[in-house]
Short mmCIF file of C-alpha atoms in Angstrom, two decimals:
data_model
loop_
_atom_site.label_atom_id
_atom_site.label_comp_id
_atom_site.label_asym_id
_atom_site.label_seq_id
_atom_site.Cartn_x
_atom_site.Cartn_y
_atom_site.Cartn_z
CA MET H 1 131.24 -24.06 38.08
CA ARG H 2 127.63 -25.35 38.11
CA LEU H 3 124.51 -25.03 39.09
CA THR H 4 123.45 -27.94 41.56
CA ARG H 5 119.62 -28.82 40.07
CA ALA H 6 119.23 -28.37 43.93
CA ALA H 7 120.28 -24.60 43.31
CA VAL H 8 118.54 -24.25 40.05
CA TRP H 9 115.15 -24.94 42.06
CA ALA H 10 115.78 -22.52 44.23
CA ALA H 11 116.50 -19.61 41.93
CA LEU H 12 113.56 -21.27 40.41
CA PHE H 13 111.47 -20.57 43.48
CA LEU H 14 112.93 -17.27 43.70
CA CYS H 15 111.55 -16.77 40.05
CA ALA H 16 108.21 -17.76 40.75
CA PHE H 17 108.08 -15.49 43.69
CA TRP H 18 109.20 -12.63 42.22
CA ARG H 19 106.78 -13.42 39.27
CA PHE H 20 103.96 -13.42 42.14
CA ALA H 21 105.58 -10.16 43.52
CA VAL H 22 105.72 -8.27 40.53
CA ALA H 23 102.02 -7.38 40.29
CA GLN H 24 102.44 -5.22 42.99
CA ASP H 25 102.99 -1.43 43.18
CA VAL H 26 106.24 0.06 43.28
CA THR H 27 107.77 4.10 43.38
CA LEU H 28 110.54 5.03 40.48
CA THR H 29 112.14 8.04 41.46
CA SER H 30 114.69 10.40 39.31
CA ARG H 31 118.52 9.69 41.04
CA ASP H 32 117.97 13.59 41.80
CA GLY H 33 114.77 12.75 43.13
CA ARG H 34 112.75 15.49 41.13
CA ILE H 35 110.28 13.24 39.46
CA GLU H 36 108.12 10.41 41.17
CA LEU H 37 106.64 7.37 39.44
CA THR H 38 103.70 5.18 41.03
CA GLY H 39 102.15 2.10 38.89
CA THR H 40 102.03 -2.14 39.28
CA LEU H 41 105.25 -3.66 38.06
CA LEU H 42 104.74 -5.57 34.94
CA GLY H 43 107.70 -6.30 34.14
CA PHE H 44 111.80 -5.24 34.11
CA ASP H 45 114.52 -7.26 31.59
CA GLY H 46 117.47 -6.05 33.35
CA GLU H 47 117.60 -2.56 32.23
CA PHE H 48 113.78 -1.17 31.89
CA TYR H 49 110.96 -0.91 34.25
CA ARG H 50 107.52 -1.19 32.49
CA ILE H 51 105.37 -0.09 34.93
CA ASP H 52 101.16 0.37 34.74
CA THR H 53 100.27 3.87 35.93
CA LEU H 54 97.82 6.65 35.98
CA TYR H 55 99.54 8.37 32.52
CA GLY H 56 99.49 4.51 31.04
CA GLU H 57 101.92 2.10 30.64
CA LEU H 58 105.56 3.48 30.77
CA THR H 59 108.67 2.13 29.91
CA VAL H 60 111.82 3.88 32.29
CA ASP H 61 115.51 3.19 31.64
CA GLY H 62 116.24 1.15 35.34
CA SER H 63 119.86 2.53 34.92
CA GLY H 64 118.17 6.54 35.76
CA VAL H 65 115.54 6.10 38.46
CA LEU H 66 116.06 3.98 41.88
CA CYS H 67 112.96 1.27 42.83
CA ASP H 68 111.02 1.08 46.02
CA GLY H 69 108.38 -1.33 47.02
CA PRO H 70 107.84 -4.79 47.53
CA GLY H 71 108.08 -5.73 43.20
CA CYS H 72 111.55 -4.23 43.01
CA PRO H 73 113.31 -6.67 41.38
CA ASN H 74 117.36 -8.14 42.49
CA LEU H 75 119.07 -5.79 40.44
CA GLN H 76 122.48 -7.74 41.19
CA ASP H 77 120.89 -11.75 40.89
CA TYR H 78 118.56 -10.81 37.59
CA VAL H 79 116.67 -12.80 36.10
CA ALA H 80 115.41 -12.80 32.88
CA GLU H 81 112.07 -14.14 32.55
CA LEU H 82 109.88 -15.37 29.11
CA SER H 83 106.67 -16.83 28.97
CA ILE H 84 105.29 -18.84 26.10
CA SER H 85 102.28 -20.54 25.34
CA GLY H 86 100.21 -21.49 22.83
CA SER H 87 100.45 -24.76 20.25
CA ALA H 88 101.04 -28.33 21.93
CA THR H 89 102.87 -28.84 18.55
CA MET H 90 105.20 -26.74 18.48
CA GLY H 91 105.70 -26.84 22.35
CA ALA H 92 106.92 -30.85 22.52
CA VAL H 93 109.66 -30.53 20.00
CA LEU H 94 110.11 -27.73 17.65
CA MET H 95 110.35 -24.70 20.88
CA PRO H 96 112.48 -27.15 22.80
CA ALA H 97 114.95 -28.06 20.49
CA LEU H 98 115.33 -24.43 19.64
CA ILE H 99 115.96 -23.03 22.91
CA GLU H 100 118.54 -26.51 23.31
CA GLY H 101 119.96 -25.34 20.36
CA PHE H 102 120.27 -21.84 21.45
CA ALA H 103 122.11 -22.81 24.99
CA LEU H 104 124.37 -25.11 23.16
CA ARG H 105 125.62 -22.20 20.88
CA ASN H 106 125.87 -19.37 23.72
CA GLY H 107 127.60 -21.19 26.15
CA TYR H 108 124.55 -22.23 28.39
CA ILE H 109 123.11 -25.16 30.07
CA ALA H 110 119.95 -25.64 29.32
CA LEU H 111 117.92 -28.06 32.37
CA ARG H 112 114.26 -28.45 31.58
CA MET H 113 111.92 -29.10 34.73
CA VAL H 114 108.42 -30.12 34.32
CA GLU H 115 105.59 -28.82 35.93
CA ASP H 116 102.28 -31.01 34.87
CA LYS H 117 100.74 -32.36 31.94
CA THR H 118 100.55 -28.26 30.00
CA HIS H 119 103.41 -26.51 32.24
CA PHE H 120 107.05 -26.95 32.15
CA ASN H 121 109.64 -24.49 31.68
CA TYR H 122 114.15 -24.19 30.49
CA SER H 123 116.53 -22.54 32.66
CA LEU H 124 119.40 -21.69 31.27
CA THR H 125 122.90 -21.59 33.60
CA ASP H 126 125.78 -20.04 32.32
CA GLU H 127 128.25 -22.38 31.70
CA GLN H 128 131.62 -20.51 33.17
CA THR H 129 129.93 -18.25 36.00
CA GLY H 130 127.20 -21.03 36.98
CA LYS H 131 124.34 -18.11 37.31
CA LEU H 132 121.29 -18.91 36.17
CA ALA H 133 120.56 -16.37 33.25
CA ALA H 134 117.25 -16.97 32.21
CA VAL H 135 113.75 -19.22 32.57
CA PHE H 136 111.82 -19.92 29.78
CA PHE H 137 108.65 -20.86 30.81
CA PHE H 138 105.77 -22.85 28.93
CA ARG H 139 102.39 -22.99 28.77
CA VAL H 140 101.13 -25.83 25.82
CA THR H 141 97.55 -26.17 25.17
CA ASN H 142 96.42 -24.91 22.00
CA THR H 143 96.76 -21.64 19.14
CA ASP H 144 93.14 -20.43 21.17
CA GLU H 145 94.77 -20.52 24.73
CA GLY H 146 97.93 -19.09 23.79
CA PHE H 147 96.17 -16.08 22.05
CA ALA H 148 94.15 -16.17 25.06
CA ASP H 149 96.90 -15.88 27.15
CA LEU H 150 98.53 -13.34 24.95
CA LEU H 151 95.43 -11.09 25.07
CA ALA H 152 95.56 -11.33 29.32
CA ASN H 153 99.04 -10.30 29.53
CA GLU H 154 100.01 -13.75 30.41
CA ALA H 155 101.96 -14.49 28.14
CA ASP H 156 105.18 -12.39 26.21
CA ILE H 157 105.01 -15.45 22.80
CA VAL H 158 102.46 -17.18 21.96
CA MET H 159 102.85 -20.00 19.48
CA ALA H 160 100.02 -20.42 16.79
CA LEU H 161 99.66 -22.67 13.76
CA ARG H 162 97.46 -20.31 12.51
CA GLU H 163 97.03 -16.51 11.69
CA ILE H 164 95.84 -14.24 14.57
CA ARG H 165 92.18 -13.83 13.93
CA GLU H 166 90.58 -9.90 13.79
CA ASP H 167 88.73 -10.24 16.83
CA GLU H 168 92.02 -10.87 18.36
CA LEU H 169 93.69 -8.49 16.24
CA SER H 170 91.37 -5.87 17.48
CA ARG H 171 91.87 -6.63 21.30
CA ALA H 172 94.86 -6.61 20.83
CA ALA H 173 95.39 -3.52 19.55
CA GLU H 174 93.05 -2.31 22.19
CA ALA H 175 95.05 -3.49 24.62
CA GLY H 176 97.86 -1.94 23.74
CA MET H 177 100.06 -4.65 21.73
CA GLY H 178 100.08 -3.17 18.56
CA ASP H 179 99.74 -4.49 15.41
CA MET H 180 99.93 -7.91 15.85
CA THR H 181 100.09 -8.78 11.99
CA GLY H 182 103.76 -5.82 11.75
CA THR H 183 106.63 -7.03 10.82
CA ASN H 184 108.39 -7.28 14.22
CA ARG H 185 105.02 -8.42 16.29
CA SER H 186 104.51 -11.75 13.73
CA ARG H 187 106.77 -14.39 12.46
CA VAL H 188 106.41 -17.95 10.71
CA LEU H 189 109.19 -19.94 12.76
CA ALA H 190 109.08 -23.01 10.68
CA LEU H 191 106.63 -24.77 7.82
CA ASP H 192 104.76 -27.36 8.12
CA ALA H 193 101.56 -28.79 6.43
CA VAL H 194 98.06 -30.41 6.43
CA VAL H 195 98.21 -34.15 4.99
CA PRO H 196 95.58 -36.77 4.50
CA ILE H 197 96.56 -39.84 5.99
CA VAL H 198 95.68 -43.50 6.27
CA ALA H 199 96.96 -46.75 7.58
CA PRO H 200 100.18 -48.34 5.41
CA ASN H 201 97.49 -51.11 4.69
CA ASN H 202 94.67 -49.16 3.20
CA PRO H 203 95.17 -49.41 -0.57
CA VAL H 204 94.06 -45.99 -1.25
CA ARG H 205 97.18 -43.98 -2.01
CA ASP H 206 95.58 -40.49 -3.27
CA ILE H 207 92.98 -37.94 -3.07
CA SER H 208 91.25 -34.87 -4.30
CA PRO H 209 91.34 -32.13 -2.07
CA GLY H 210 87.26 -31.92 -3.04
CA ASN H 211 86.64 -35.56 -2.16
CA LEU H 212 88.71 -34.94 1.33
CA ALA H 213 86.26 -32.05 1.90
CA ARG H 214 83.52 -34.48 1.29
CA ALA H 215 84.32 -36.86 3.56
CA TYR H 216 84.74 -34.78 6.68
CA ALA H 217 81.47 -33.14 5.93
CA GLY H 218 79.56 -36.56 6.03
CA GLN H 219 79.00 -37.09 2.40
CA ILE H 220 81.51 -40.17 1.35
CA THR H 221 81.63 -42.60 3.85
CA ASN H 222 81.99 -45.83 2.15
CA TRP H 223 86.06 -46.53 1.00
CA SER H 224 84.76 -47.90 -2.12
CA ASP H 225 84.05 -44.42 -3.12
CA LEU H 226 87.69 -43.45 -2.97
CA GLY H 227 88.73 -46.26 -4.70
CA GLY H 228 89.57 -48.54 -1.69
CA PRO H 229 87.51 -51.24 -0.32
CA ASP H 230 83.72 -51.70 0.64
CA ALA H 231 83.91 -50.40 4.12
CA PRO H 232 82.96 -47.45 6.01
CA ILE H 233 84.90 -44.50 7.08
CA THR H 234 86.01 -43.55 10.52
CA LEU H 235 87.20 -39.89 10.25
CA HIS H 236 90.02 -38.46 12.83
CA ALA H 237 91.11 -34.71 13.32
CA PRO H 238 92.68 -32.72 15.29
CA ALA H 239 89.85 -30.97 18.44
CA PRO H 240 88.91 -27.82 16.69
CA GLU H 241 90.47 -25.47 19.18
CA THR H 242 93.85 -26.52 18.14
CA GLY H 243 95.22 -24.74 15.36
CA LEU H 244 95.91 -27.50 12.99
CA GLY H 245 91.99 -28.45 13.55
CA GLN H 246 91.31 -24.31 12.37
CA ALA H 247 93.66 -24.81 9.66
CA ILE H 248 91.20 -27.88 8.11
CA GLU H 249 88.28 -26.00 8.20
CA ASP H 250 90.02 -22.54 7.02
CA GLU H 251 91.93 -24.49 3.76
CA ILE H 252 89.28 -27.52 2.80
CA ILE H 253 85.97 -27.25 4.48
CA ALA H 254 85.50 -23.71 3.83
CA PRO H 255 86.69 -23.52 0.30
CA ALA H 256 84.41 -26.52 -0.30
CA GLY H 257 81.13 -24.70 0.97
CA LEU H 258 80.34 -27.68 3.30
CA GLN H 259 80.56 -28.23 7.00
CA MET H 260 81.78 -30.27 9.10
CA SER H 261 80.44 -33.87 10.34
CA PRO H 262 80.25 -34.39 13.96
CA ASN H 263 81.31 -37.82 13.40
CA ILE H 264 84.45 -37.34 13.78
CA MET H 265 87.05 -38.39 16.75
CA ARG H 266 88.78 -35.42 17.73
CA HIS H 267 92.66 -35.51 19.54
CA MET H 268 93.87 -33.05 21.42
CA ARG H 269 97.57 -34.31 19.67
CA GLY H 270 98.45 -35.26 16.33
CA THR H 271 100.93 -37.94 17.48
CA ASP H 272 97.64 -39.56 19.00
CA LEU H 273 95.73 -39.09 15.73
CA ALA H 274 98.15 -40.33 13.52
CA GLY H 275 98.74 -43.42 15.95
CA GLU H 276 95.00 -44.18 15.86
CA VAL H 277 95.37 -43.84 11.99
CA SER H 278 97.96 -46.19 11.84
CA ARG H 279 96.18 -49.04 13.39
CA ASP H 280 93.30 -48.70 11.72
CA ALA H 281 92.88 -49.65 8.14
CA PHE H 282 89.50 -48.02 7.50
CA ALA H 283 90.40 -44.71 9.34
CA LEU H 284 90.92 -41.63 7.60
CA GLY H 285 92.94 -38.53 9.18
CA VAL H 286 93.89 -34.85 8.93
CA ALA H 287 97.56 -34.61 10.13
CA SER H 288 100.82 -32.55 10.21
CA PHE H 289 103.25 -33.14 7.85
CA ALA H 290 105.34 -33.86 11.24
CA GLU H 291 103.41 -36.42 13.29
CA VAL H 292 102.39 -38.80 10.33
CA GLY H 293 104.72 -40.98 12.18
CA ASN H 294 103.79 -44.63 11.19
CA ALA H 295 100.85 -43.26 8.62
CA GLN H 296 100.27 -43.37 4.89
CA ALA H 297 100.30 -39.81 3.85
CA LEU H 298 98.00 -39.41 0.68
CA THR H 299 98.68 -37.68 -2.63
CA LEU H 300 96.43 -34.83 -3.07
CA THR H 301 95.08 -35.32 -6.86
CA GLY H 302 93.00 -33.07 -9.40
CA VAL H 303 90.88 -33.99 -12.54
CA CYS H 304 93.42 -33.27 -14.60
CA GLY H 305 95.60 -35.66 -13.25
CA ARG H 306 98.47 -33.63 -11.83
CA ALA H 307 98.97 -35.11 -8.56
CA LEU H 308 101.16 -32.98 -5.33
CA ARG H 309 102.69 -34.76 -2.43
CA ALA H 310 104.02 -33.64 0.52
CA THR H 311 107.84 -33.54 0.84
CA ARG H 312 110.21 -30.73 2.40
CA ARG H 313 110.46 -29.03 -0.93
CA THR H 314 107.33 -28.74 -1.87
CA ILE H 315 106.06 -27.39 1.29
CA LYS H 316 108.71 -25.39 1.02
CA THR H 317 107.87 -23.65 -2.24
CA GLU H 318 104.25 -23.84 -1.36
CA ASP H 319 103.88 -26.13 -4.28
CA TYR H 320 102.07 -28.61 -1.73
CA PRO H 321 98.31 -26.05 -1.76
CA LEU H 322 97.86 -27.15 2.20
CA THR H 323 100.95 -25.29 3.72
CA ALA H 324 100.40 -24.88 7.72
CA PRO H 325 102.73 -22.27 8.74
CA MET H 326 104.04 -22.19 12.58
CA PHE H 327 103.87 -18.86 13.60
CA ILE H 328 105.22 -16.65 16.84
CA TYR H 329 103.41 -13.95 17.91
CA LEU H 330 104.91 -11.05 20.42
CA PRO H 331 103.44 -8.08 21.43
CA ALA H 332 104.92 -4.19 21.12
CA ARG H 333 106.77 -4.36 24.19
CA ARG H 334 110.44 -4.82 24.91
CA LEU H 335 111.90 -8.49 25.44
CA PRO H 336 114.93 -8.99 28.07
CA LYS H 337 117.92 -9.55 26.30
CA ILE H 338 118.50 -12.56 26.27
CA ALA H 339 114.85 -13.54 24.75
CA ARG H 340 116.07 -11.04 21.90
CA GLU H 341 119.13 -12.96 21.28
CA PHE H 342 116.76 -16.73 21.35
CA LEU H 343 114.51 -14.89 18.63
CA ALA H 344 117.22 -13.55 16.54
CA TYR H 345 119.06 -17.18 16.90
CA THR H 346 115.80 -18.62 15.46
CA ARG H 347 116.43 -16.65 12.16
CA GLY H 348 119.67 -17.87 11.53
CA PRO H 349 121.07 -21.12 9.36
CA SER H 350 121.74 -22.98 12.82
CA ALA H 351 118.52 -22.70 14.10
CA GLN H 352 117.22 -24.21 10.66
CA ILE H 353 119.40 -26.81 10.62
CA VAL H 354 117.91 -27.91 14.46
CA ILE H 355 114.20 -27.38 12.56
CA ARG H 356 115.02 -29.57 10.11
CA ARG H 357 116.30 -32.32 12.62
CA ALA H 358 113.11 -32.09 14.76
CA GLY H 359 110.98 -33.13 11.79
CA PHE H 360 109.30 -29.25 10.70
CA VAL H 361 110.39 -27.62 7.19
CA ASP H 362 113.27 -25.23 7.32
CA GLN H 363 112.88 -21.55 5.87
CA ALA H 364 116.54 -21.78 4.80
CA PRO H 365 116.57 -21.00 1.04
CA GLU H 366 117.61 -23.88 -1.41
CA GLU H 367 118.63 -23.70 -5.16
CA VAL H 368 117.35 -26.28 -7.32
CA PRO H 369 118.50 -26.90 -10.73
CA VAL H 370 116.51 -26.98 -13.69
CA ASP H 371 117.00 -30.79 -14.19
CA ASP H 372 115.89 -31.74 -10.27
CA GLN H 373 112.04 -30.26 -12.31
CA GLY H 374 111.97 -32.40 -14.74
CA ASN H 375 107.97 -32.56 -13.46
CA ARG H 376 107.24 -28.89 -13.72
CA PHE H 377 108.53 -29.09 -17.53
CA VAL H 378 106.28 -31.95 -18.24
CA ASN H 379 103.47 -29.66 -16.78
CA ALA H 380 104.27 -26.68 -19.27
CA ILE H 381 103.94 -29.30 -22.56
CA ALA H 382 100.89 -30.99 -21.79
CA SER H 383 99.26 -27.63 -21.15
CA ALA H 384 100.75 -26.22 -24.15
CA GLY H 385 97.92 -25.19 -26.78
CA ALA H 386 96.51 -22.06 -28.44
CA GLU H 387 96.82 -19.99 -25.52
CA VAL H 388 100.38 -21.15 -24.32
CA PRO H 389 101.72 -21.40 -27.84
CA LEU H 390 105.27 -23.48 -28.23
CA SER H 391 107.10 -20.21 -28.95
CA GLU H 392 106.27 -19.21 -25.34
CA LEU H 393 107.44 -22.69 -24.26
CA GLN H 394 110.58 -22.00 -25.87
CA ARG H 395 111.39 -18.96 -24.12
CA MET H 396 110.41 -20.21 -20.87
CA VAL H 397 113.53 -22.49 -21.31
CA SER H 398 115.92 -20.27 -22.72
CA VAL H 399 115.59 -17.67 -20.04
CA LEU H 400 115.36 -20.44 -17.52
CA SER H 401 117.62 -23.05 -18.19
CA SER H 402 120.63 -21.82 -17.22
CA MET H 403 119.11 -20.97 -13.79
CA LYS H 404 118.09 -22.20 -10.93
CA ARG H 405 115.08 -22.01 -8.60
CA LEU H 406 115.28 -20.99 -5.23
CA THR H 407 112.50 -22.50 -2.36
CA THR H 408 111.41 -19.40 -1.86
CA SER H 409 108.39 -18.00 -3.18
CA PHE H 410 105.24 -16.14 -3.47
CA ARG H 411 102.01 -16.75 -3.07
CA PHE H 412 98.90 -13.92 -2.65
CA GLU H 413 95.90 -14.46 -0.58
CA ALA H 414 92.79 -15.93 -2.17
CA GLY H 415 90.95 -12.94 -3.40
CA SER H 416 93.48 -10.73 -2.86
CA VAL H 417 96.34 -8.58 -3.46
CA ARG H 418 97.90 -9.62 0.08
CA LEU H 419 100.35 -12.23 0.11
CA ASP H 420 100.17 -14.41 2.29
CA ALA H 421 101.72 -15.56 5.59
CA GLN H 422 104.63 -17.28 4.51
CA SER H 423 105.07 -15.19 1.42
CA ARG H 424 105.34 -12.12 3.75
CA SER H 425 107.50 -13.87 6.33
CA ASN H 426 109.77 -14.97 2.71
CA ILE H 427 110.06 -11.06 1.28
CA GLN H 428 111.71 -10.32 5.10
CA GLN H 429 113.90 -13.79 4.34
CA LEU H 430 115.55 -12.48 1.31
CA ALA H 431 115.76 -9.17 2.22
CA ARG H 432 118.19 -10.16 5.03
CA GLY H 433 119.71 -12.58 2.20
CA LEU H 434 120.33 -9.31 0.11
CA GLU H 435 121.75 -6.97 3.29
CA GLN H 436 124.11 -9.77 3.86
CA GLY H 437 125.38 -9.70 0.64
CA ARG H 438 124.46 -13.94 -0.26
CA TYR H 439 123.62 -12.63 -3.91
CA ASP H 440 126.62 -9.84 -4.87
CA ALA H 441 127.45 -10.34 -7.93
CA ARG H 442 124.22 -12.71 -8.85
CA LYS H 443 121.02 -12.09 -10.72
CA LEU H 444 117.59 -13.14 -9.02
CA LEU H 445 114.59 -12.92 -11.55
CA LEU H 446 111.41 -13.35 -10.45
CA VAL H 447 109.12 -14.75 -12.63
CA GLY H 448 105.24 -14.56 -11.93
CA PHE H 449 102.62 -17.26 -13.35
CA SER H 450 98.94 -17.86 -13.31
CA ASP H 451 96.28 -19.95 -13.35
CA GLY H 452 94.30 -20.88 -16.92
CA GLU H 453 90.87 -18.48 -16.10
CA GLY H 454 90.52 -16.11 -18.55
CA PRO H 455 92.61 -14.49 -21.69
CA ALA H 456 96.16 -15.75 -21.46
CA GLU H 457 97.75 -12.47 -22.42
CA VAL H 458 95.60 -10.97 -19.76
CA ASN H 459 96.81 -13.49 -17.22
CA ARG H 460 100.44 -12.65 -17.99
CA SER H 461 99.79 -9.07 -17.74
CA ILE H 462 98.28 -10.11 -14.23
CA ALA H 463 101.61 -12.39 -13.57
CA LEU H 464 104.10 -9.45 -14.56
CA ARG H 465 102.81 -7.16 -12.29
CA ARG H 466 102.50 -9.49 -9.78
CA ALA H 467 106.37 -10.01 -9.81
CA GLU H 468 106.71 -6.25 -10.03
CA ALA H 469 104.98 -5.98 -6.58
CA VAL H 470 106.93 -8.69 -4.80
CA ARG H 471 109.74 -7.14 -6.30
CA SER H 472 108.82 -3.42 -4.85
CA ALA H 473 108.48 -5.06 -1.27
CA ILE H 474 111.75 -6.73 -1.40
CA ILE H 475 113.63 -3.58 -2.36
CA GLU H 476 111.96 -1.70 0.54
CA ALA H 477 112.50 -4.50 3.28
CA ALA H 478 116.17 -4.63 2.20
CA GLU H 479 116.85 -0.81 3.27
CA THR H 480 120.46 -1.65 4.58
CA ALA H 481 121.23 -3.69 1.27
CA ASP H 482 123.78 -2.56 -1.73
CA LEU H 483 121.46 -3.26 -4.67
CA ASP H 484 123.71 -2.12 -7.15
CA ARG H 485 125.71 -5.49 -6.68
CA VAL H 486 122.60 -7.49 -7.82
CA VAL H 487 120.58 -7.64 -10.40
CA MET H 488 116.90 -8.16 -9.83
CA ASP H 489 114.43 -8.21 -12.79
CA VAL H 490 111.26 -9.02 -13.56
CA ASP H 491 109.17 -11.92 -16.24
CA ALA H 492 106.19 -13.35 -16.28
CA PHE H 493 104.97 -16.64 -17.98
CA GLY H 494 101.36 -16.53 -16.89
CA GLU H 495 99.73 -20.18 -17.05
CA ALA H 496 102.53 -22.09 -19.14
CA MET H 497 103.71 -23.75 -16.26
CA PRO H 498 100.68 -25.15 -13.85
CA MET H 499 101.18 -26.67 -10.28
CA ALA H 500 97.59 -27.84 -10.24
CA CYS H 501 94.59 -28.34 -12.18
CA ASP H 502 92.47 -24.93 -12.69
CA GLY H 503 89.13 -26.69 -11.79
CA SER H 504 89.34 -26.63 -8.10
CA ALA H 505 89.94 -23.37 -6.25
CA TRP H 506 93.59 -24.54 -4.37
CA GLY H 507 94.44 -25.70 -7.76
CA ARG H 508 94.16 -21.98 -9.19
CA GLN H 509 95.80 -20.66 -6.06
CA ALA H 510 99.07 -23.08 -6.28
CA ASN H 511 99.00 -21.72 -10.12
CA ARG H 512 98.78 -18.19 -9.10
CA ARG H 513 102.71 -17.84 -8.28
CA VAL H 514 105.65 -15.62 -8.26
CA GLU H 515 108.81 -17.80 -8.20
CA VAL H 516 112.79 -16.61 -7.25
CA TRP H 517 115.13 -18.10 -10.25
CA VAL H 518 118.99 -17.13 -9.43
CA ARG H 519 121.98 -17.41 -11.64
#
């Protein structure tokens, strides 16, 4: 049996009516009549009531109470609801693709209904019974608006192209939403990157991060200064309130100590930005890796001659320095069962395939043979000298040549010993792999590398301590893993294999890393 479209609309109308009614007073009474709680019903997940009372926000098991009041849900025909708000980039393609993949895998029919430019919803109907099981309500605007909706208690999940900021973090804690940076409160859903782009007929094919920052600060205004024609540069960028626009400020402009020029054409949607740049031979833009479209992506270069291009592999390993993780944030409250099942699905291998097909970078670990890493070893040879002798390079080749590199890497926040957001997610991912026995009877080698600032022996020591810190974090996270079935060692080669030039902050950041090698 399948619901007709009219029946689904009727069910959605009832859902909308209940969402309006839910903010009314209800009384929960224990079945023996001895305990009574009155308050405003904030939510019901099919099993538990969440109410705001004189004693604060309480979660009450629905099996032990009777509900009285206009806001009480229909227990017989309960429909789970989930409100999702935030990034239009994630809401346009990624999240719908995941919901449709989840529905297909779990026997639901997914029906999308568009309300206006920023609102749509997905209804999930059980394919066997024809019963409406859940409605996912979307508001797609930008990351700032997503966090605002969360703080106003109007969103269950935030889609974000940046990490939560300190002021948002403190306000969420004050509102009783818990530590939004905690393991169960934030998660990297997929990976993206900030990519400089030009039109296909523009002869410029590479740019240094320093020159990119100076161009967006208005200090470089002519293409001739970048090796192109004698023509003025037309700048395009995402709107400042979008997560990608803020990522450009954080990752390109701020490290250079500059400010964005006021003479920039701003765009709310990345696809619009890439389209405008692809049609203008003298345009320079910064876009999401997934939204480059017909434009030409530029390679990042440094004065030492090393170049880094945004690809699936370099983004996944964070070898490309301008990675942009795509986050979801959840408040510290219980979500409906079907919502929890959907979130669990997004971690699995099927979801990683969906993410990749949607044009984004998944997080499934891949093993890269040494034969496919020739350019990295070329960098090592080119950088050898008095502080990195031939003997150390020979030791590195001897240790790594029989192994494969995992695309799972670990990097640290600038000026900090704290792992960056993508690396914190990688800790959880590798820990789950250990718990599932994926690496049983195998050897994992955590290898530390450093930048070239300072004495080589000191750098190697620092890199080794970072590798040991990563191993400790993985062991702590892998609570149910049988670690006797896997060998997990650490080693370090310091500055022996640089990824980028040490002459810039972004280059040094790219070089400071802990890689995972397997055999």
